[in-house]
mmCIF file of C-alpha atoms and ligand atoms in Angstrom:
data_model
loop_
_atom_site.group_PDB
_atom_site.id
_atom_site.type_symbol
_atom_site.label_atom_id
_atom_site.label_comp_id
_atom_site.label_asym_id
_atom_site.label_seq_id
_atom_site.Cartn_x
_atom_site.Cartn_y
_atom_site.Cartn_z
ATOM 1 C CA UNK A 1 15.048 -31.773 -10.454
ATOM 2 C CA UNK A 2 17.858 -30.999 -8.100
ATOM 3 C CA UNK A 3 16.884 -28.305 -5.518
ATOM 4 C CA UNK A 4 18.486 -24.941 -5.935
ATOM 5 C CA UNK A 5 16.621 -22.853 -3.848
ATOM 6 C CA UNK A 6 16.967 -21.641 -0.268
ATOM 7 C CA UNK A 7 14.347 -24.162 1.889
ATOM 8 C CA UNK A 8 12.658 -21.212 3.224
ATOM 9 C CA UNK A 9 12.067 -20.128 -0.110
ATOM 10 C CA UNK A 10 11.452 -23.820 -1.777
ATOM 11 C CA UNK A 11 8.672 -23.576 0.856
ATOM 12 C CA UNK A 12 7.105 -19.911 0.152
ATOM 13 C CA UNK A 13 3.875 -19.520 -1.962
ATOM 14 C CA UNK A 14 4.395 -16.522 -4.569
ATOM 15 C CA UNK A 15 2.849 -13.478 -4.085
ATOM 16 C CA UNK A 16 -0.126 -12.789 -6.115
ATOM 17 C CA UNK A 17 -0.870 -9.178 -7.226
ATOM 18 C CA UNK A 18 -4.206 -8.679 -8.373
ATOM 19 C CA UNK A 19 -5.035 -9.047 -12.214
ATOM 20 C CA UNK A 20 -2.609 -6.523 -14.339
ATOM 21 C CA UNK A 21 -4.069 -6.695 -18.051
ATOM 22 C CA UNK A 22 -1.804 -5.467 -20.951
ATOM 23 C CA UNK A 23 -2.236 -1.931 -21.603
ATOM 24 C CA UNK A 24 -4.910 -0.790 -24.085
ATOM 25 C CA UNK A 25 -7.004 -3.952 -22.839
ATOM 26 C CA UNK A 26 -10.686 -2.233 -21.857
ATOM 27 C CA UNK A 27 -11.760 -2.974 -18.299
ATOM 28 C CA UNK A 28 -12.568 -1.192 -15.923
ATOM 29 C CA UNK A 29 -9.811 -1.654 -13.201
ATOM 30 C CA UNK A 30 -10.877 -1.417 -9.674
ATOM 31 C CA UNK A 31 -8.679 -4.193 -8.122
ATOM 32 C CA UNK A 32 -4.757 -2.938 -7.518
ATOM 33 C CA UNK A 33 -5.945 0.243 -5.398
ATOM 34 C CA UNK A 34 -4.409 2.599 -8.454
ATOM 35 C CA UNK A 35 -5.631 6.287 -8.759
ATOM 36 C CA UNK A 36 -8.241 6.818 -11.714
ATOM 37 C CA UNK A 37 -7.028 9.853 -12.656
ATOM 38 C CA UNK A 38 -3.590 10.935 -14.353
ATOM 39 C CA UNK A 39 -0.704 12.130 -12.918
ATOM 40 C CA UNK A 40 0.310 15.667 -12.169
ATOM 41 C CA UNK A 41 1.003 17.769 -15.795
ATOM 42 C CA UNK A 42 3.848 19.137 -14.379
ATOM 43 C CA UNK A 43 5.455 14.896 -13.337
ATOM 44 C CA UNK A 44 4.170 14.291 -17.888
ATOM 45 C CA UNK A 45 6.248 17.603 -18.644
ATOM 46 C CA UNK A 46 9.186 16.385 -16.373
ATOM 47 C CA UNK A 47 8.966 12.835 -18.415
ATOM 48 C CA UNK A 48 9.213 15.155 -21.893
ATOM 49 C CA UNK A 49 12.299 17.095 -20.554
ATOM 50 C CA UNK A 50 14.171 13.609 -20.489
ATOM 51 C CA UNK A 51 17.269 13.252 -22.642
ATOM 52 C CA UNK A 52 19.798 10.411 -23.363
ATOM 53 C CA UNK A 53 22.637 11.778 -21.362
ATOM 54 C CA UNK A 54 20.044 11.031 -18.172
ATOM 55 C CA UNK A 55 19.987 7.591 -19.192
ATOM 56 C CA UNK A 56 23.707 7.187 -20.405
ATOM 57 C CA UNK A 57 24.851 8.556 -16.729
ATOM 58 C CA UNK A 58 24.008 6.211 -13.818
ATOM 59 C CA UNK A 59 21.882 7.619 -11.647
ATOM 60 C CA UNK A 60 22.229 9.886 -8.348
ATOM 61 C CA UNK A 61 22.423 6.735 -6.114
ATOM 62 C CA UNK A 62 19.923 8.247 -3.078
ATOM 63 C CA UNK A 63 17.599 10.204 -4.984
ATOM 64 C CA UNK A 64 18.715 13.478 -3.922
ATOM 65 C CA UNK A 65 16.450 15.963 -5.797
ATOM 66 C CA UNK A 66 13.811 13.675 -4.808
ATOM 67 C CA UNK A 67 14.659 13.820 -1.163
ATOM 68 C CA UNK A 68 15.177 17.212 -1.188
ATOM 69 C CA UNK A 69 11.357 18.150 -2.857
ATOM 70 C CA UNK A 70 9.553 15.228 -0.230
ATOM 71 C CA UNK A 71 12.042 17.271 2.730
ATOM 72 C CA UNK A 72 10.015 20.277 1.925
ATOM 73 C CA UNK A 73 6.502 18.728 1.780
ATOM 74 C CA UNK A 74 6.930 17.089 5.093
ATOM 75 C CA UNK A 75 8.312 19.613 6.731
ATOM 76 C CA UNK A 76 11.679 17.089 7.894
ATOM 77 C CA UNK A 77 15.184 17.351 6.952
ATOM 78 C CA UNK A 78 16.381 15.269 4.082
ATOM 79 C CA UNK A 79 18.642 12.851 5.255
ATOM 80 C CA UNK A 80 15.240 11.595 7.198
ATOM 81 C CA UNK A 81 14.374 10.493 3.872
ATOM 82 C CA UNK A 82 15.310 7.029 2.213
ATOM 83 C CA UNK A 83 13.573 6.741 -1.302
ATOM 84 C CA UNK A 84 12.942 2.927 -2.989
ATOM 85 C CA UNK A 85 11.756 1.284 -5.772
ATOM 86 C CA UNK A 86 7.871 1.745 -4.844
ATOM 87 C CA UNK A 87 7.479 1.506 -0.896
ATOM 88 C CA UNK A 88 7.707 -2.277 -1.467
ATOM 89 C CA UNK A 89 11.504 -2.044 -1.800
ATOM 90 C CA UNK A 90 11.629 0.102 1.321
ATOM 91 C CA UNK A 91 9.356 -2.240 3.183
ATOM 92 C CA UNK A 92 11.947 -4.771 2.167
ATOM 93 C CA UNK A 93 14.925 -2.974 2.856
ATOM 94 C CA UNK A 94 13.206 -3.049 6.504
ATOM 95 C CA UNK A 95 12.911 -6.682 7.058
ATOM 96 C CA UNK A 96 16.872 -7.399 4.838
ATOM 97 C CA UNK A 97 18.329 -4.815 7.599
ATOM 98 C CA UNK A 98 16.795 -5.574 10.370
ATOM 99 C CA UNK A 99 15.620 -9.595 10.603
ATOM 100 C CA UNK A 100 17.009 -12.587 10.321
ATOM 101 C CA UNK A 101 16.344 -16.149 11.417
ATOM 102 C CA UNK A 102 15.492 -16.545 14.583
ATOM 103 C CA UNK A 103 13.850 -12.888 15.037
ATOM 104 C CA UNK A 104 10.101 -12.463 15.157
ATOM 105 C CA UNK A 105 8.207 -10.384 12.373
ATOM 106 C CA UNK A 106 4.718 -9.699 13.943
ATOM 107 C CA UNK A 107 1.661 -8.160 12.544
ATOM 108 C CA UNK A 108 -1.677 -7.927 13.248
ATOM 109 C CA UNK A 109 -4.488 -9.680 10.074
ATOM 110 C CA UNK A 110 -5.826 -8.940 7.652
ATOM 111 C CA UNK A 111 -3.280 -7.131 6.383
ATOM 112 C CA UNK A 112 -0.899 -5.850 3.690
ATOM 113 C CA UNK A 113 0.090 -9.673 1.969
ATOM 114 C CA UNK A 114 3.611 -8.953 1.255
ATOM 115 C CA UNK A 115 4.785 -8.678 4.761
ATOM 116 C CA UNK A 116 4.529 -12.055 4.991
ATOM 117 C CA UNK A 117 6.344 -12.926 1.609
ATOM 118 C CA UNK A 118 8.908 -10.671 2.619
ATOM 119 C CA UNK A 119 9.370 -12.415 6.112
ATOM 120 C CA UNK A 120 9.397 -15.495 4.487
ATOM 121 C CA UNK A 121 12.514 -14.564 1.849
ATOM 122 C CA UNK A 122 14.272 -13.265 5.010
ATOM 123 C CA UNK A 123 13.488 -16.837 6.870
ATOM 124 C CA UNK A 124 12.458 -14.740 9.851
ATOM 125 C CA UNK A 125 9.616 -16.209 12.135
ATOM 126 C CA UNK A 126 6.358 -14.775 10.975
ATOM 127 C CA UNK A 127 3.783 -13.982 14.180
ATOM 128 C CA UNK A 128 0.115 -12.866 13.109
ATOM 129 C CA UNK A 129 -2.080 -11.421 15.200
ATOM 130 C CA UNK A 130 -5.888 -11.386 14.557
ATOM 131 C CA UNK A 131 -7.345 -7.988 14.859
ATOM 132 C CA UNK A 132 -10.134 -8.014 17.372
ATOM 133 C CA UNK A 133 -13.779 -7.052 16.702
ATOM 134 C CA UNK A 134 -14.005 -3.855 14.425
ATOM 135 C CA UNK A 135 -10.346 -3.211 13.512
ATOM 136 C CA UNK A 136 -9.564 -2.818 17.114
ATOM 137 C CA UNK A 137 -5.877 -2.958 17.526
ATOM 138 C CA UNK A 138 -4.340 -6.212 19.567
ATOM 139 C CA UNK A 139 -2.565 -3.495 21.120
ATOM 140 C CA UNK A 140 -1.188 -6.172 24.582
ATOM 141 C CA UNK A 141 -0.180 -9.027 22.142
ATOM 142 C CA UNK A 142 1.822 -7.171 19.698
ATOM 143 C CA UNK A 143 4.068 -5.579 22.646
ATOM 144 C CA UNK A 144 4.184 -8.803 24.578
ATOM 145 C CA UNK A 145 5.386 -10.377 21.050
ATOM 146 C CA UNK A 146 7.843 -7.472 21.025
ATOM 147 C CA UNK A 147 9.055 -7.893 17.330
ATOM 148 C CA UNK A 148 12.611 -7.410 15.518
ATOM 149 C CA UNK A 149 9.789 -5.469 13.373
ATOM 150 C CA UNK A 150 6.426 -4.691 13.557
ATOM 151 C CA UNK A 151 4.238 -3.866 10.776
ATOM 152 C CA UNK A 152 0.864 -1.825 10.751
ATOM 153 C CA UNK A 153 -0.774 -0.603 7.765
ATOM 154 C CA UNK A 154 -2.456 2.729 8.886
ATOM 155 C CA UNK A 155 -4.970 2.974 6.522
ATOM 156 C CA UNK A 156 -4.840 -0.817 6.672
ATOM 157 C CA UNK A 157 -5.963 -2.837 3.478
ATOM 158 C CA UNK A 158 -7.760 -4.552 3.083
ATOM 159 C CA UNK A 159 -10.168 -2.783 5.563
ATOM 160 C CA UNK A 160 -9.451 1.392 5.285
ATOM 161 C CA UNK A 161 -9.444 1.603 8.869
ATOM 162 C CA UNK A 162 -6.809 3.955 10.476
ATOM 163 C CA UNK A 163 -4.948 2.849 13.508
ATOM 164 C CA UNK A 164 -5.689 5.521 16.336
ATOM 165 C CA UNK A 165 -2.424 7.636 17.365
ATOM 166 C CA UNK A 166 -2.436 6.370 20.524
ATOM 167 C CA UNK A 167 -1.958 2.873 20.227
ATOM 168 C CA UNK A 168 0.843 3.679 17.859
ATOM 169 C CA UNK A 169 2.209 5.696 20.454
ATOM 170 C CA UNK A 170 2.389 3.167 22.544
ATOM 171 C CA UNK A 171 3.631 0.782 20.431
ATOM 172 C CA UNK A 172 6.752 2.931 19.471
ATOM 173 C CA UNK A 173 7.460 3.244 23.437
ATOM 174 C CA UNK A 174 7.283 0.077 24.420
ATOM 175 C CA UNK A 175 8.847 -1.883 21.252
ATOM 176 C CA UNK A 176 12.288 -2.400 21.500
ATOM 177 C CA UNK A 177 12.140 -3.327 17.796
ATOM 178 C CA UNK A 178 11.607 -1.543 14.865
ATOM 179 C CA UNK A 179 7.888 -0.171 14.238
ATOM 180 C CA UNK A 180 7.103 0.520 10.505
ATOM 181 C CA UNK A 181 3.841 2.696 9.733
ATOM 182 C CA UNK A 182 2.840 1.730 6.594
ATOM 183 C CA UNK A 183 1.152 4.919 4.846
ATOM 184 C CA UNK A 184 0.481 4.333 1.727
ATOM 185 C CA UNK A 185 -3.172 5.139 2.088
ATOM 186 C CA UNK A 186 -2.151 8.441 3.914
ATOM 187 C CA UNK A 187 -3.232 10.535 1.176
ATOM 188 C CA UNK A 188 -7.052 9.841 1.275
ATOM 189 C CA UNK A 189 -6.851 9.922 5.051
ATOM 190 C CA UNK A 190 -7.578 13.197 7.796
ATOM 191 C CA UNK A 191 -4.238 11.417 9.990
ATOM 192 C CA UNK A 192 -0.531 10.669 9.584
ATOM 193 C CA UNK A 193 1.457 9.129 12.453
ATOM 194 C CA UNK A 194 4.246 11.274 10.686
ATOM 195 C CA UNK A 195 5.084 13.352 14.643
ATOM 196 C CA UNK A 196 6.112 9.595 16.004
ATOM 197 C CA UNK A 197 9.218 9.578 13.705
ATOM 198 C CA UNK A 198 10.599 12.801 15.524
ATOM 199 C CA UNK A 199 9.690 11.375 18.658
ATOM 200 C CA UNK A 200 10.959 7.464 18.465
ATOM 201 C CA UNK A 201 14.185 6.481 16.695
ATOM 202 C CA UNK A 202 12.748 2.912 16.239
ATOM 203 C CA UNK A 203 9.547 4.288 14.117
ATOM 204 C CA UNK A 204 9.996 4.363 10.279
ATOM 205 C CA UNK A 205 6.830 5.519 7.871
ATOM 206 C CA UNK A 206 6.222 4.434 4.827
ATOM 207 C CA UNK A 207 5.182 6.030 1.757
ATOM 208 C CA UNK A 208 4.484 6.114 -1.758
ATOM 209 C CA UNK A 209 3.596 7.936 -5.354
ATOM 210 C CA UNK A 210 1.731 5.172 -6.486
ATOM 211 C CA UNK A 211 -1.403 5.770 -4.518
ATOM 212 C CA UNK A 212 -2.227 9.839 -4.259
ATOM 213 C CA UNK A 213 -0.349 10.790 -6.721
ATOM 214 C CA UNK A 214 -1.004 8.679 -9.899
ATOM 215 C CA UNK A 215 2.123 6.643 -10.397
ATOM 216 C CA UNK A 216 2.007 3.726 -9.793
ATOM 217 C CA UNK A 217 4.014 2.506 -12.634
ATOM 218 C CA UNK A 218 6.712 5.012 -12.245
ATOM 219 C CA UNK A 219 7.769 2.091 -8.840
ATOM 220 C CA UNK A 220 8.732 5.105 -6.385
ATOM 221 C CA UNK A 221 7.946 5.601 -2.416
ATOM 222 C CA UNK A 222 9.763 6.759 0.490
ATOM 223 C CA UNK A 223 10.851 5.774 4.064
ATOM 224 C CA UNK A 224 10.943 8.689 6.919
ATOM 225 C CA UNK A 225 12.438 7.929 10.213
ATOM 226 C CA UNK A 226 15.362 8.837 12.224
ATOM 227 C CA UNK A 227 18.605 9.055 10.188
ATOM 228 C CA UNK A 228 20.240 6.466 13.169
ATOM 229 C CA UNK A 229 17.447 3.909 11.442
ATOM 230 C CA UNK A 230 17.844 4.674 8.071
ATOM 231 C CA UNK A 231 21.968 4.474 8.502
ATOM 232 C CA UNK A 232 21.100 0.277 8.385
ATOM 233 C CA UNK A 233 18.647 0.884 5.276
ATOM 234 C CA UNK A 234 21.007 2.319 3.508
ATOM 235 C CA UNK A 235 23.478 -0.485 3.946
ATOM 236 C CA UNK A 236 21.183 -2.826 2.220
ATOM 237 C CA UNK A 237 19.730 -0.792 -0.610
ATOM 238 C CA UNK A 238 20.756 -1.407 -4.262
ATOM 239 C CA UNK A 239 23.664 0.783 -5.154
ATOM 240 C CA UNK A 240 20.954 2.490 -7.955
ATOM 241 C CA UNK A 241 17.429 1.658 -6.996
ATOM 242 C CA UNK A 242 15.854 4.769 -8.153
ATOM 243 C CA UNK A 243 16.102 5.533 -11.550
ATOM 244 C CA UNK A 244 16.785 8.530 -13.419
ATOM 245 C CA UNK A 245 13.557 9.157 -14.684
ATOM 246 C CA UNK A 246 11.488 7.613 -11.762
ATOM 247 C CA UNK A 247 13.522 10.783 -9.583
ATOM 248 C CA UNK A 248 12.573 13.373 -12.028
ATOM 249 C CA UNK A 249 8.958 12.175 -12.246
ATOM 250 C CA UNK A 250 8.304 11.691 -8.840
ATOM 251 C CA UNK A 251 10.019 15.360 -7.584
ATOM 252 C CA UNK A 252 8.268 16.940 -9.646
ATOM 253 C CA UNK A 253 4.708 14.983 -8.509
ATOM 254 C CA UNK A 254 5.152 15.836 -4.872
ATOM 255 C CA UNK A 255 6.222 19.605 -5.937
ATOM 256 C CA UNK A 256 2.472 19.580 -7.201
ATOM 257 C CA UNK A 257 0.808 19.223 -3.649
ATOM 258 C CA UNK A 258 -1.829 21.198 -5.653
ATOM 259 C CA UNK A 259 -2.985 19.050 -8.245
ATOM 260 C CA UNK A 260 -2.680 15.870 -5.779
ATOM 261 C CA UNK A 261 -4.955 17.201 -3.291
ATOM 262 C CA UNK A 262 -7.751 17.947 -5.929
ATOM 263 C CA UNK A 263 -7.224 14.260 -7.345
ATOM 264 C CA UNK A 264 -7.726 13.063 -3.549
ATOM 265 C CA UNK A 265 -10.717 15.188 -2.771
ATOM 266 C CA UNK A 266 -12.378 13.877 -5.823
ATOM 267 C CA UNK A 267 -11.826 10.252 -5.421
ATOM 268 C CA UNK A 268 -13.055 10.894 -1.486
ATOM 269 C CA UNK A 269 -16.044 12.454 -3.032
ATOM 270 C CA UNK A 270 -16.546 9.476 -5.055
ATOM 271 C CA UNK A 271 -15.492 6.603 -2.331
ATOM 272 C CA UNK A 272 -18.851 8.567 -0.424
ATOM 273 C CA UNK A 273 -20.815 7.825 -3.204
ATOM 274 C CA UNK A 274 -20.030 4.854 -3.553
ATOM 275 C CA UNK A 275 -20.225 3.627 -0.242
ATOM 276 C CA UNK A 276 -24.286 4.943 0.213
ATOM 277 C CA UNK A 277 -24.813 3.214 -3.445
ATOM 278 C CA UNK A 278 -23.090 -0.295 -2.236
ATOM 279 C CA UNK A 279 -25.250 -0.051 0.915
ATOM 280 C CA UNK A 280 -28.928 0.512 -1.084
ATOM 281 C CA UNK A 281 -27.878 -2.722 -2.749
ATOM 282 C CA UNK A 282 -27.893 -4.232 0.722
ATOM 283 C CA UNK A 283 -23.957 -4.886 1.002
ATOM 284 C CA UNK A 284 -22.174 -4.004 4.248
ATOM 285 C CA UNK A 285 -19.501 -1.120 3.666
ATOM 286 C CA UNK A 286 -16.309 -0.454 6.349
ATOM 287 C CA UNK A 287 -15.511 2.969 7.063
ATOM 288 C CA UNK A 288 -12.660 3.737 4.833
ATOM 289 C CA UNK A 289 -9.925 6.080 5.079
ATOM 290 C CA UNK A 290 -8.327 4.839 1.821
ATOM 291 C CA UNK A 291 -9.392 4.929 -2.045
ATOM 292 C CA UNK A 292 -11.331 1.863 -1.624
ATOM 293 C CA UNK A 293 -13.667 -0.051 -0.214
ATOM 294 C CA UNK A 294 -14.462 -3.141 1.959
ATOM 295 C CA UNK A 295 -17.526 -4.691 1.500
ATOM 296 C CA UNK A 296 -19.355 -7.579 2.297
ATOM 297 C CA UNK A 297 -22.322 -8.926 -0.623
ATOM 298 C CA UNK A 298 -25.307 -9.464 0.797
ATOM 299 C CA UNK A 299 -25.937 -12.938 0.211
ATOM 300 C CA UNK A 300 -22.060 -14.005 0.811
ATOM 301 C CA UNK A 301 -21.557 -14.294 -2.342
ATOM 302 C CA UNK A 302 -18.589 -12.425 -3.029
ATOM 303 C CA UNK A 303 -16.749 -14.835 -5.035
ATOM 304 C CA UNK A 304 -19.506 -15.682 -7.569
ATOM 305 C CA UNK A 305 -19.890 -11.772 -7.822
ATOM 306 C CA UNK A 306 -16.119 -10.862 -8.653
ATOM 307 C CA UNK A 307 -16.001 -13.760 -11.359
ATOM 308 C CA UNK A 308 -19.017 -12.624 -13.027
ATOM 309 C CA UNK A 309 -17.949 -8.787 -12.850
ATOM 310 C CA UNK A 310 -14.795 -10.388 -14.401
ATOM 311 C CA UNK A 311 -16.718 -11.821 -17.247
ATOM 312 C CA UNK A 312 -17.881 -8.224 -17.922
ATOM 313 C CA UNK A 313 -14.613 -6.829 -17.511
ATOM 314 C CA UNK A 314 -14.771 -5.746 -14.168
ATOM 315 C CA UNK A 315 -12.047 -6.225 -11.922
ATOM 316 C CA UNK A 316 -12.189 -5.987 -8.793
ATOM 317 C CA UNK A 317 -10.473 -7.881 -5.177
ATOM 318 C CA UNK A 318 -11.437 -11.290 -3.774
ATOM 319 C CA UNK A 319 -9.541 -12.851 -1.255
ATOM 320 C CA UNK A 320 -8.990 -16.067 0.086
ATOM 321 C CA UNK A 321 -7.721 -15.251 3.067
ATOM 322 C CA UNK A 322 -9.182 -16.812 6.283
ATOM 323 C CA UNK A 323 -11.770 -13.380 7.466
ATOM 324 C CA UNK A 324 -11.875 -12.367 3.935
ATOM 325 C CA UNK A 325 -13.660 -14.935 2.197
ATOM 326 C CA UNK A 326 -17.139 -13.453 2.121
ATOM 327 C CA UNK A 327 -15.319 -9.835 1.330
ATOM 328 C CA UNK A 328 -14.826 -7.941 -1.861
ATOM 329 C CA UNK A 329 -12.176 -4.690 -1.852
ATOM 330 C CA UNK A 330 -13.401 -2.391 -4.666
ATOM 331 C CA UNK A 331 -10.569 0.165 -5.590
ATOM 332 C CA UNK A 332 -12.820 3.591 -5.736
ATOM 333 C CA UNK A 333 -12.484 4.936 -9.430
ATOM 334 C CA UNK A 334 -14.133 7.899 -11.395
ATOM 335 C CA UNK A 335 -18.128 8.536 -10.852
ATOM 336 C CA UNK A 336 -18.309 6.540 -14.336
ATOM 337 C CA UNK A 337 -16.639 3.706 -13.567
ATOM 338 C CA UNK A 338 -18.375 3.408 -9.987
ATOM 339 C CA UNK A 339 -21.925 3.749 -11.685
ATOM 340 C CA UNK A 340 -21.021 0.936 -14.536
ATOM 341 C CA UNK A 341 -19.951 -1.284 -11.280
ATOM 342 C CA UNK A 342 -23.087 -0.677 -9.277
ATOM 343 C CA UNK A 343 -24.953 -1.281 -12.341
ATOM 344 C CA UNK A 344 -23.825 -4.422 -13.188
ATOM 345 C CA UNK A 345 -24.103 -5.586 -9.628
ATOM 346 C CA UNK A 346 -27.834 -4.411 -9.147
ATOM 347 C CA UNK A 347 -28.039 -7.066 -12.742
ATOM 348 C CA UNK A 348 -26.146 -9.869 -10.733
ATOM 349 C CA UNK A 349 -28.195 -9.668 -7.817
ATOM 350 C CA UNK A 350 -31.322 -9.267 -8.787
ATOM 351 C CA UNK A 351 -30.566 -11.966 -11.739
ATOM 352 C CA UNK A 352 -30.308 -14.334 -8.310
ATOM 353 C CA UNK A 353 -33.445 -13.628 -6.739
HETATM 354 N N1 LIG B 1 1.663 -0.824 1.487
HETATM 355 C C1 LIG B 1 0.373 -1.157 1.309
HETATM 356 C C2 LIG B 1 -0.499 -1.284 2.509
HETATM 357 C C3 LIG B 1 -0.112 -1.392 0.013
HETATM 358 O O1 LIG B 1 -1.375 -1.773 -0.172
HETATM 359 C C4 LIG B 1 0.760 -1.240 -1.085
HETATM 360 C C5 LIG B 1 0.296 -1.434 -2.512
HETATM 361 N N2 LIG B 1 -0.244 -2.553 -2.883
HETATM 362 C C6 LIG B 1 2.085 -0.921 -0.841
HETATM 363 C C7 LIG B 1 2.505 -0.687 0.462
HETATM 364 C C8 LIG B 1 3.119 -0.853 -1.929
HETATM 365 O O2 LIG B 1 2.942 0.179 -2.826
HETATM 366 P P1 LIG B 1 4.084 0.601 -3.831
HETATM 367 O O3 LIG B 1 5.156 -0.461 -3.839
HETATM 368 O O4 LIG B 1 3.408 0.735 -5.143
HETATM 369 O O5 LIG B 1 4.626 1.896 -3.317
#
């Protein structure tokens, strides 16, 4: 067949999400880091107040109302605010404005997957750095690598650790690059590294509704940083990448601070739980500051345990990744689900010994 594509791209593996059954199919879904519980009433009554003329009219190309609602939650003006198609499209909007070939992409592993597919697209030079014992930060090698971008997931995931403030700090001074603080976890954690935007023009944080607040399917998340850094975003956005209904939805989710916060503090109740009944099973459990967990089986035999959760409809994360292999990442759902899981775990492993 003749070769159409790109060679960069004739070379790239796809990215693989984890499993996404059809809706209505029963399992128990604890694999894609989604919220168990459902969105704000006042983002399902927003959905109802939809009419045609919203979806005859193009949409409000920057997500205005949007902008406006997240500029009063943060406590920033709203032209700090770029809004994308889920915070993938703003993680991508990062690398399309401000890589190309020949620039370095650096970022330390384990870590989010798609930084490197989106590297890849851009045929950028990818540059990972290991993370050092305990999620300690490779703080000297990712300045002396000194990045067109830098990416660090703070909660990271897989592992739910957050990166301390100070070695972002000192990242954002002594980059000359762009430094993107991937939040998505934020919501489940006690820090943001949201103070480093005012401070650093080359710092942009990431995002998203998918995670806190229960949409995940709606595809909407945000960018803050310094207007002078969003001026290139904006360049290489879609003319309409947030839809008219995803903008309605989401303002009126992040309007409903109330209703998020009580979803959070459950599922941290829950990820507690859960931790102290993973450990009486004898598996090793990372402190996380997300809404799941990393854990290690105790007889390293993570992969045989997420296929037979599968059989059961189960679903949870296995990676191949080299320093993930003996490693499961268990999204944290309702006190149900997480008893049904440990259950049929205390079956598998005591069906071994
Ligand atoms: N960043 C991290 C670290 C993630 O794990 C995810 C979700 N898988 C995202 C960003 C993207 O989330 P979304 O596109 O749904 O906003």
């Amino acid at each position: 067949m003749t070769n159409y594509f790109r060679s960069n791209v004739e070379a790239m593996a796809s990215y693989v999400p984890g499993e996404q059954p059809p809706r209505g199919t029963q399992v128990i879904k604890l694999n894609s880091n989604e919220n168990p519980y459902p969105p704000s009433p006042a983002a399902l009554a927003a959905l109802q107040n939809i009419d045609g003329e919203w979806l005859r009219r193009y949409p409000e190309p920057f997500g205005g109302e949007f902008r406006q609602a997240a500029s009063q939650v943060l406590g920033v003006p709203s032209d700090w605010i770029i809004v994308g198609n889920g915070s993938d499209e703003v993680l991508s909007m990062v690398i399309r404005a401000c890589a190309e070939p020949g620039h370095k992409v650096v970022y330390p592993m384990p870590t989010y997957v798609l930084y490197r597919t989106l590297t890849e697209m851009q045929a950028a030079d990818i540059l990972e750095i290991a993370y050092k014992k305990d999620n300690v930060l490779p703080l000297a090698e990712l300045i002396a690598a000194n990045g067109a971008v830098t990416f660090i997931a703070s909660p990271n995931s897989p592992s739910g650790h957050v990166v301390p403030s100070d070695d972002l700090r000192k990242l954002a001074s002594e980059l000359s690059g762009v430094l993107v603080i991937d939040e998505a976890y934020v919501d489940f954690a006690e820090e943001s590294a949201l103070d480093l935007v005012q401070e650093y023009e080359n710092v942009i944080l990431i995002r998203t509704l998918s995670k806190g607040y229960s949409l995940a399917g709606l595809r909407l998340g945000f960018g803050v940083a310094n207007p002078k850094l969003l001026d290139g975003l904006f360049k290489v956005k879609d003319s309409y990448n947030i839809d008219a209904i995803a903008c309605a939805v989401a303002t009126a989710a992040i309007t409903d601070q109330a209703y998020k916060n009580a979803c959070v503090a459950k599922v941290k109740a829950s990820r507690t739980q859960l931790t102290s009944d993973l450990k009486e099973l004898g598996f090793r459990v990372g402190n996380s500051h997300g809404n799941f967990l990393l854990t290690q089986p105790p007889e390293r035999n993570a992969e045989y345990l997420y296929q037979k959760l599968k059989e059961q409809k189960i679903l949870i994360r296995y990676f191949k990744q080299p320093g993930l292999e003996d490693k499961l990442r268990i999204t944290v759902g309702t006190d149900e689900q997480n008893q049904i899981l440990v259950r049929a775990l205390s079956d598998l492993l005591g069906m071994r010994n």
